[in-house]
mmCIF file of C-alpha atoms in Angstrom:
data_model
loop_
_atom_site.group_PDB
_atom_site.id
_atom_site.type_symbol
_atom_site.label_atom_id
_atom_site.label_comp_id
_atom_site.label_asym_id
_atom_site.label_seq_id
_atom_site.Cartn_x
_atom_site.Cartn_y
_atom_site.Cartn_z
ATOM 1 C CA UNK A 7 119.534 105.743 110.304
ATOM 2 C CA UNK A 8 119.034 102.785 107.684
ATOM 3 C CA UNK A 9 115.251 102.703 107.004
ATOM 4 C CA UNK A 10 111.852 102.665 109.022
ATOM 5 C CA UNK A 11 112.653 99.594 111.401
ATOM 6 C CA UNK A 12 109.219 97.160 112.457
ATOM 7 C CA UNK A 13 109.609 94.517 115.563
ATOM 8 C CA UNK A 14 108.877 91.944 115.900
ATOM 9 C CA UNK A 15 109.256 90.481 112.385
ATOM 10 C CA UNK A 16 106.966 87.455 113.377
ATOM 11 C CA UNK A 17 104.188 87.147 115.856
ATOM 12 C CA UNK A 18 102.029 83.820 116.490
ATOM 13 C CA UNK A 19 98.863 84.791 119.068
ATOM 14 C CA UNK A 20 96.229 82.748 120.306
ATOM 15 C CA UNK A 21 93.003 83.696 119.066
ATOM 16 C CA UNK A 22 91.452 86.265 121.679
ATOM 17 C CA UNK A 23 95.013 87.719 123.076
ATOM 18 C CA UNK A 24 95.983 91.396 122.398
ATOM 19 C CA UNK A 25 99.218 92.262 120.405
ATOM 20 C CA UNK A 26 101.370 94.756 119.976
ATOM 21 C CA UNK A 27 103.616 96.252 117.054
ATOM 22 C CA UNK A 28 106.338 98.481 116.856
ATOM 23 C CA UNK A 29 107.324 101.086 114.253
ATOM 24 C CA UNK A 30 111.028 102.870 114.580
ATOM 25 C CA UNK A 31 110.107 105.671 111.335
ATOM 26 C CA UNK A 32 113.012 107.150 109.768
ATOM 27 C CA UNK A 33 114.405 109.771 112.434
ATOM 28 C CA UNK A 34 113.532 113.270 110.328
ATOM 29 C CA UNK A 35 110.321 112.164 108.854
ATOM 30 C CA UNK A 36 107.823 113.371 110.811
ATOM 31 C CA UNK A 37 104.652 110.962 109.351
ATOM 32 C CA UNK A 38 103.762 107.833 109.880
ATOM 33 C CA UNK A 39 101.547 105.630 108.211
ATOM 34 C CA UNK A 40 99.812 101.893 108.825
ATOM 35 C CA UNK A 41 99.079 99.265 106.200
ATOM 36 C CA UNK A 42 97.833 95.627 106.421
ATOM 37 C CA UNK A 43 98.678 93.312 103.738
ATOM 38 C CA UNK A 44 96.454 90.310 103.402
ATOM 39 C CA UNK A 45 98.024 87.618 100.813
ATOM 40 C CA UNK A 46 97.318 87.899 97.383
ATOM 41 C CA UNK A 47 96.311 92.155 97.984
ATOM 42 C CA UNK A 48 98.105 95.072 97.821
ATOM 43 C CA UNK A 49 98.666 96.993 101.543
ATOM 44 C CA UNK A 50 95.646 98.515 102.848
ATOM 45 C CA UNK A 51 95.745 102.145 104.603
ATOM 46 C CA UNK A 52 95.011 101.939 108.234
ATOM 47 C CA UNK A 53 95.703 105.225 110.065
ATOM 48 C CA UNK A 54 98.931 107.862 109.682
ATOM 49 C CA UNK A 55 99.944 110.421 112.161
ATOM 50 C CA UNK A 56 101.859 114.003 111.553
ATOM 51 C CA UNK A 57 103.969 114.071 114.772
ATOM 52 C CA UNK A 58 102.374 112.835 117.589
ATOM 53 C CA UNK A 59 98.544 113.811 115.740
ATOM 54 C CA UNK A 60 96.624 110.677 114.538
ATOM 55 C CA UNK A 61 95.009 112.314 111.435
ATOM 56 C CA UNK A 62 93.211 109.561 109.978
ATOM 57 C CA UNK A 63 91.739 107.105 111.674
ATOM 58 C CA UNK A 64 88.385 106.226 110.027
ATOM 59 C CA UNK A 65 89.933 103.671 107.802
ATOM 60 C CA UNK A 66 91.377 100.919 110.661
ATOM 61 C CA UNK A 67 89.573 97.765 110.568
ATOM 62 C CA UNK A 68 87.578 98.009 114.090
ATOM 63 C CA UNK A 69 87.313 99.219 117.071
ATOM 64 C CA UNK A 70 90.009 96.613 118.171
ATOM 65 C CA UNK A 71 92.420 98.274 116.260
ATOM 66 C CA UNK A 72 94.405 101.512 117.630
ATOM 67 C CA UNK A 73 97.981 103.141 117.545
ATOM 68 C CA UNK A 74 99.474 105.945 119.212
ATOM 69 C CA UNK A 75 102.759 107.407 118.566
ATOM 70 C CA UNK A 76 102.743 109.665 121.883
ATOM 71 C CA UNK A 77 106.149 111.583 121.296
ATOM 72 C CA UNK A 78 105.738 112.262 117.742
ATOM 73 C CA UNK A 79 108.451 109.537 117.139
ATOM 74 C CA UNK A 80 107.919 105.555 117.276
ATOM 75 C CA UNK A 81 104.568 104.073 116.814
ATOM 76 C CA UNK A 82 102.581 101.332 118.042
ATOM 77 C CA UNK A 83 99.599 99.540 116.326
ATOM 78 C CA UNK A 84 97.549 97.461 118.829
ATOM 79 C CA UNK A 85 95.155 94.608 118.028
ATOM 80 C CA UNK A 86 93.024 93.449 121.210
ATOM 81 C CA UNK A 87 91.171 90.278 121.001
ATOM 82 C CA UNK A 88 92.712 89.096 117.664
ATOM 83 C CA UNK A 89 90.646 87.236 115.362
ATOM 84 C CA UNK A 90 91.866 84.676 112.714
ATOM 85 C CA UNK A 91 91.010 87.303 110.148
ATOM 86 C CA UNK A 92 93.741 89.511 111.651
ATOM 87 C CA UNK A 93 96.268 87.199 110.048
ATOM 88 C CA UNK A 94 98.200 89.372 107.817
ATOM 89 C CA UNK A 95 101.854 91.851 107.163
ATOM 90 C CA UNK A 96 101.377 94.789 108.759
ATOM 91 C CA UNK A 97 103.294 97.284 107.579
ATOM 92 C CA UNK A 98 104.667 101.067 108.140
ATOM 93 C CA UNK A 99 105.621 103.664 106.444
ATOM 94 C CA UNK A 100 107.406 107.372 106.943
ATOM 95 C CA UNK A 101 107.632 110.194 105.236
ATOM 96 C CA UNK A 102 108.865 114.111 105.564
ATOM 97 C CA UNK A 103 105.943 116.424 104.932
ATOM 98 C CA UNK A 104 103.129 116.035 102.306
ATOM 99 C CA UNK A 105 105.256 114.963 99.286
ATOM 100 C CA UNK A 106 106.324 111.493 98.847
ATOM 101 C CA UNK A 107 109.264 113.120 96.540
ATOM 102 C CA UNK A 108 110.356 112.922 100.259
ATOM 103 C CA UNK A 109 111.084 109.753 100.844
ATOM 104 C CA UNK A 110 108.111 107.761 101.283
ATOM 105 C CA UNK A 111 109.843 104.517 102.848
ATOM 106 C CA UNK A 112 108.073 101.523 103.902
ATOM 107 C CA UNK A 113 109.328 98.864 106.677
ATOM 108 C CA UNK A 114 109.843 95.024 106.113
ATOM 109 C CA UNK A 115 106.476 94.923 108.368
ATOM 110 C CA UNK A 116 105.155 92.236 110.497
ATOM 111 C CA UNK A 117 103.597 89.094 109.882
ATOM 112 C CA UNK A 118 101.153 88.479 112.359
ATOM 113 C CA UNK A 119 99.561 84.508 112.409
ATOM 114 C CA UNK A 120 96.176 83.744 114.959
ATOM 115 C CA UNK A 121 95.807 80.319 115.352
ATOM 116 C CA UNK B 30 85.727 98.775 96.142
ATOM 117 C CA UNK B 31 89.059 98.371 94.758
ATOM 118 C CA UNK B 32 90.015 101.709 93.206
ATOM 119 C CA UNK B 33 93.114 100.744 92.067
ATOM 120 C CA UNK B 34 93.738 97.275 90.010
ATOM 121 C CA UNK B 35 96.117 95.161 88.394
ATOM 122 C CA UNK B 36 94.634 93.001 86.366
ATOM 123 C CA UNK B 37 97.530 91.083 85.203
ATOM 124 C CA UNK B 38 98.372 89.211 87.972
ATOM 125 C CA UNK B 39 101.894 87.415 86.515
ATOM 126 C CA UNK B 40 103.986 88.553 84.003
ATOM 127 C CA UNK B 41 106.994 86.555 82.300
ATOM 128 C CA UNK B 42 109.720 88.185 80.125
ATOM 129 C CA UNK B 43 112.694 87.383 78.652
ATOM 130 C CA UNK B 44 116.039 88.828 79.813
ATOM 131 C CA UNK B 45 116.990 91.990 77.999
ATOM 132 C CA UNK B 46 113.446 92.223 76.860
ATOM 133 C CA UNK B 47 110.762 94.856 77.850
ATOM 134 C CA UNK B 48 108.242 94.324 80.435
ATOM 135 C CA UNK B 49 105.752 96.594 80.919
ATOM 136 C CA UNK B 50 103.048 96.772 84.142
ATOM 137 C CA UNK B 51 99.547 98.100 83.456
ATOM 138 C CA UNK B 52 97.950 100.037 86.202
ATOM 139 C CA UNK B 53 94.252 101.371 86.153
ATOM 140 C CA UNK B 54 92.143 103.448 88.484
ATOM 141 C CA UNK B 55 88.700 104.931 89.194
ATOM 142 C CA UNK B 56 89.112 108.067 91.321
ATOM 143 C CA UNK B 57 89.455 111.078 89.111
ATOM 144 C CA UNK B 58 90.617 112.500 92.375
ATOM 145 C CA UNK B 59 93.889 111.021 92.299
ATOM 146 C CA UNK B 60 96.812 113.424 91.579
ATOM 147 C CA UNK B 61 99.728 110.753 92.607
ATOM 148 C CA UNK B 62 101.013 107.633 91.849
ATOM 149 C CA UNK B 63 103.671 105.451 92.821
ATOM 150 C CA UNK B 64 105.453 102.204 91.627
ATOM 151 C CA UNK B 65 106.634 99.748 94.078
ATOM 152 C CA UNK B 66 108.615 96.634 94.027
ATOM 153 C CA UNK B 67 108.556 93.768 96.797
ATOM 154 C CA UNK B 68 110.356 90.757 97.482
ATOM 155 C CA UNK B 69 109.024 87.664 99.748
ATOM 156 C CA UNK B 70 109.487 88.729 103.319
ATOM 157 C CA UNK B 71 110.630 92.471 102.951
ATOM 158 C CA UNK B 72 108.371 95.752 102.617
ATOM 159 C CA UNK B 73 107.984 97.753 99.499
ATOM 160 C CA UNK B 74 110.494 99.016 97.863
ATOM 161 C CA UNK B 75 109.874 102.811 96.065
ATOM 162 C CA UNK B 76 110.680 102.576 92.641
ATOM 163 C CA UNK B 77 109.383 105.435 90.851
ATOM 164 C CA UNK B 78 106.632 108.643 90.967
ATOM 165 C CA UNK B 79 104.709 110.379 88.593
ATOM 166 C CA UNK B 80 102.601 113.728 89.186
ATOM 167 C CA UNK B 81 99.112 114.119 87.412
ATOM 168 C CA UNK B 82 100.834 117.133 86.176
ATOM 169 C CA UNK B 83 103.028 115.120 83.900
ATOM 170 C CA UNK B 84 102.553 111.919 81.773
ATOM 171 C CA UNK B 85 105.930 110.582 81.602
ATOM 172 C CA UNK B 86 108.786 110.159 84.324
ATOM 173 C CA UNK B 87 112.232 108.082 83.263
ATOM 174 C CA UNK B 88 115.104 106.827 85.834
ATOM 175 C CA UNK B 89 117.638 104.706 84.643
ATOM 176 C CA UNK B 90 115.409 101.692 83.063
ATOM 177 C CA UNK B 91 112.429 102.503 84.902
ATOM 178 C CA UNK B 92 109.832 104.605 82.926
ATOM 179 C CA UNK B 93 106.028 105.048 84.049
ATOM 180 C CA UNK B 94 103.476 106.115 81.643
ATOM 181 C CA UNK B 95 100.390 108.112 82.511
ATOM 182 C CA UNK B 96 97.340 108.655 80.621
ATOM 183 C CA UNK B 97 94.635 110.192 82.979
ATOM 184 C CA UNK B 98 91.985 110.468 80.355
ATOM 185 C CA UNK B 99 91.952 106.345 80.361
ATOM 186 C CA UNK B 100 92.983 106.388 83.957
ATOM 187 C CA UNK B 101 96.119 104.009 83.164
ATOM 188 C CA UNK B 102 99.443 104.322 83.636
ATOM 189 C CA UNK B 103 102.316 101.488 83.119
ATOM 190 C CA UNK B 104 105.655 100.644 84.176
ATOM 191 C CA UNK B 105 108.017 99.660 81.574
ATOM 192 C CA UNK B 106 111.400 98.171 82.428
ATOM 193 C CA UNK B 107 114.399 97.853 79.732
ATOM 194 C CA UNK B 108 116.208 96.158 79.428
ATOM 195 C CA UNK B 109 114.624 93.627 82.077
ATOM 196 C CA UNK B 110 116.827 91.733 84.134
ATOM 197 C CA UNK B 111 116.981 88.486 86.144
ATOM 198 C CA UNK B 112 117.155 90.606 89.386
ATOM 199 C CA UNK B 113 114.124 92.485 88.538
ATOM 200 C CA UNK B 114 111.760 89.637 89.139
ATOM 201 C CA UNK B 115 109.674 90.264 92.255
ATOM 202 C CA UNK B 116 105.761 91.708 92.853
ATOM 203 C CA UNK B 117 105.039 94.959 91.689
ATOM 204 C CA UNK B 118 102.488 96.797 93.137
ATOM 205 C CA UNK B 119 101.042 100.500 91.816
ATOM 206 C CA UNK B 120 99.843 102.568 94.179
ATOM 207 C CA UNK B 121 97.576 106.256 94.228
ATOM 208 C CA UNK B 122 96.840 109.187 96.149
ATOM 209 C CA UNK B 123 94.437 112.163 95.863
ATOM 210 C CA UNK B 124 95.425 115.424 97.399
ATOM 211 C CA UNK B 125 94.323 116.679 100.965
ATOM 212 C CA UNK B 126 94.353 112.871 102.234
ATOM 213 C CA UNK B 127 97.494 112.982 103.468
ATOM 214 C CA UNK B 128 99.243 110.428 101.186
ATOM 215 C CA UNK B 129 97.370 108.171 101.604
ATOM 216 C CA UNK B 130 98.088 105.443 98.785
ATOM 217 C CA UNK B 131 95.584 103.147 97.629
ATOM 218 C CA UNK B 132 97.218 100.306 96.210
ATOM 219 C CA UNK B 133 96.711 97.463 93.554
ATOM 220 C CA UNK B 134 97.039 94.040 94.035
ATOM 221 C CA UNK B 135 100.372 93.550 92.033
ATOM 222 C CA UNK B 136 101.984 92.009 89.337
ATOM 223 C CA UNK B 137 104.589 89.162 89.461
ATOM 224 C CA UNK B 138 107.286 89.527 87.301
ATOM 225 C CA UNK B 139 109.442 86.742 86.356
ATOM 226 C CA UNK B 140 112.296 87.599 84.152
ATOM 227 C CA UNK B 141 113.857 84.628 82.614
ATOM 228 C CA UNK B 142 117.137 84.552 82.050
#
């Protein structure tokens, strides 16, 4: 296993179509975590999960945001009716357990461009 | 409400030199704090950790500083090197949240060679 793996790298959407990412988290960590990274900003927490839990959830963006990660291993972060403002690298992360001494790993994310 | 900044937002050294990466925060809460590196076009990278419990942590040429009564910690890297220019970003957690990082808005470091 080489690292947590994101596809696609690149997605252009028309403004008003859903999207979909994928997160492959390194295979014995058992959380996962969402950023967004706007330019110029450091990421931004979105959600994580512990298995297949979502534990946080407060902090996505709207109610057009979701993921699910239904077999405790990869994840998916959807964005329906995508806005310009969605433009950004979202990104995810994995970790073992509640200490980042284990490993807290991020992917190369995705950039995501609404036009 | 940004509870984690960087308020330098570029940084040039000379090679061989120091450079050192301020960091402050708000949230008395936090217990845990990262350094993270990133290059255009890839993720993070982890560099190094430091525990509220401690106010110093070293690897190789990577040292981070913490002073929690000022809320500040740094980054210092010597001797800097060509290959260590990139965006550095700090990042903190506060327990029970599930690691949860909040993170600043980076420094660019530029090591001239």
């Amino acid at each position: 296993d080489t690292g947590v793996s994101q596809n696609p790298r690149h997605k252009i959407t028309k403004r008003g179509q859903n999207v979909t990412f994928r997160c492959d988290p390194i295979s014995e960590h058992n959380r996962l975590y969402w950023y967004r990274q706007t330019l110029g900003q450091g990421p931004e927490f979105l959600t994580y999960f512990q298995n297949e839990a979502q534990l946080e959830k407060s902090r996505l963006l709207s109610d057009r945001f979701s993921a699910e990660r239904p077999k405790g291993s990869f994840s998916t972060l959807e964005i329906q009716r995508t806005e310009q403002g969605d433009s950004a690298m979202y990104l995810c992360a994995s970790s073992w357990g509640d200490s980042t001494n284990y490993g807290y790993t991020f992917g190369s994310g995705t950039r995501l461009t609404v036009v | 409400d940004q509870q984690v900044k960087q308020n330098s937002p570029s940084l040039s050294v000379q090679e061989g030199r120091i450079s050192i990466l301020n960091c402050d925060y708000t949230n008395s809460m936090f217990d845990y704090f990262l350094w993270y590196k990133k290059y255009p076009a890839e993720g993070p990278t982890f560099l190094i950790s430091i525990s509220s419990i401690k106010d110093k942590n070293e690897d190789g040429r990577f040292t981070v500083f913490l002073n929690k009564s000022a809320k500040h910690l740094s980054l210092h890297i010597v001797p800097s090197q060509p290959g260590d220019s990139a965006v550095y970003f700090c990042a903190a957690s506060a327990p029970g949240t599930g690691n949860q990082f909040y993170f600043g808005t980076g420094t660019s470091l530029t090591v001239i060679p």
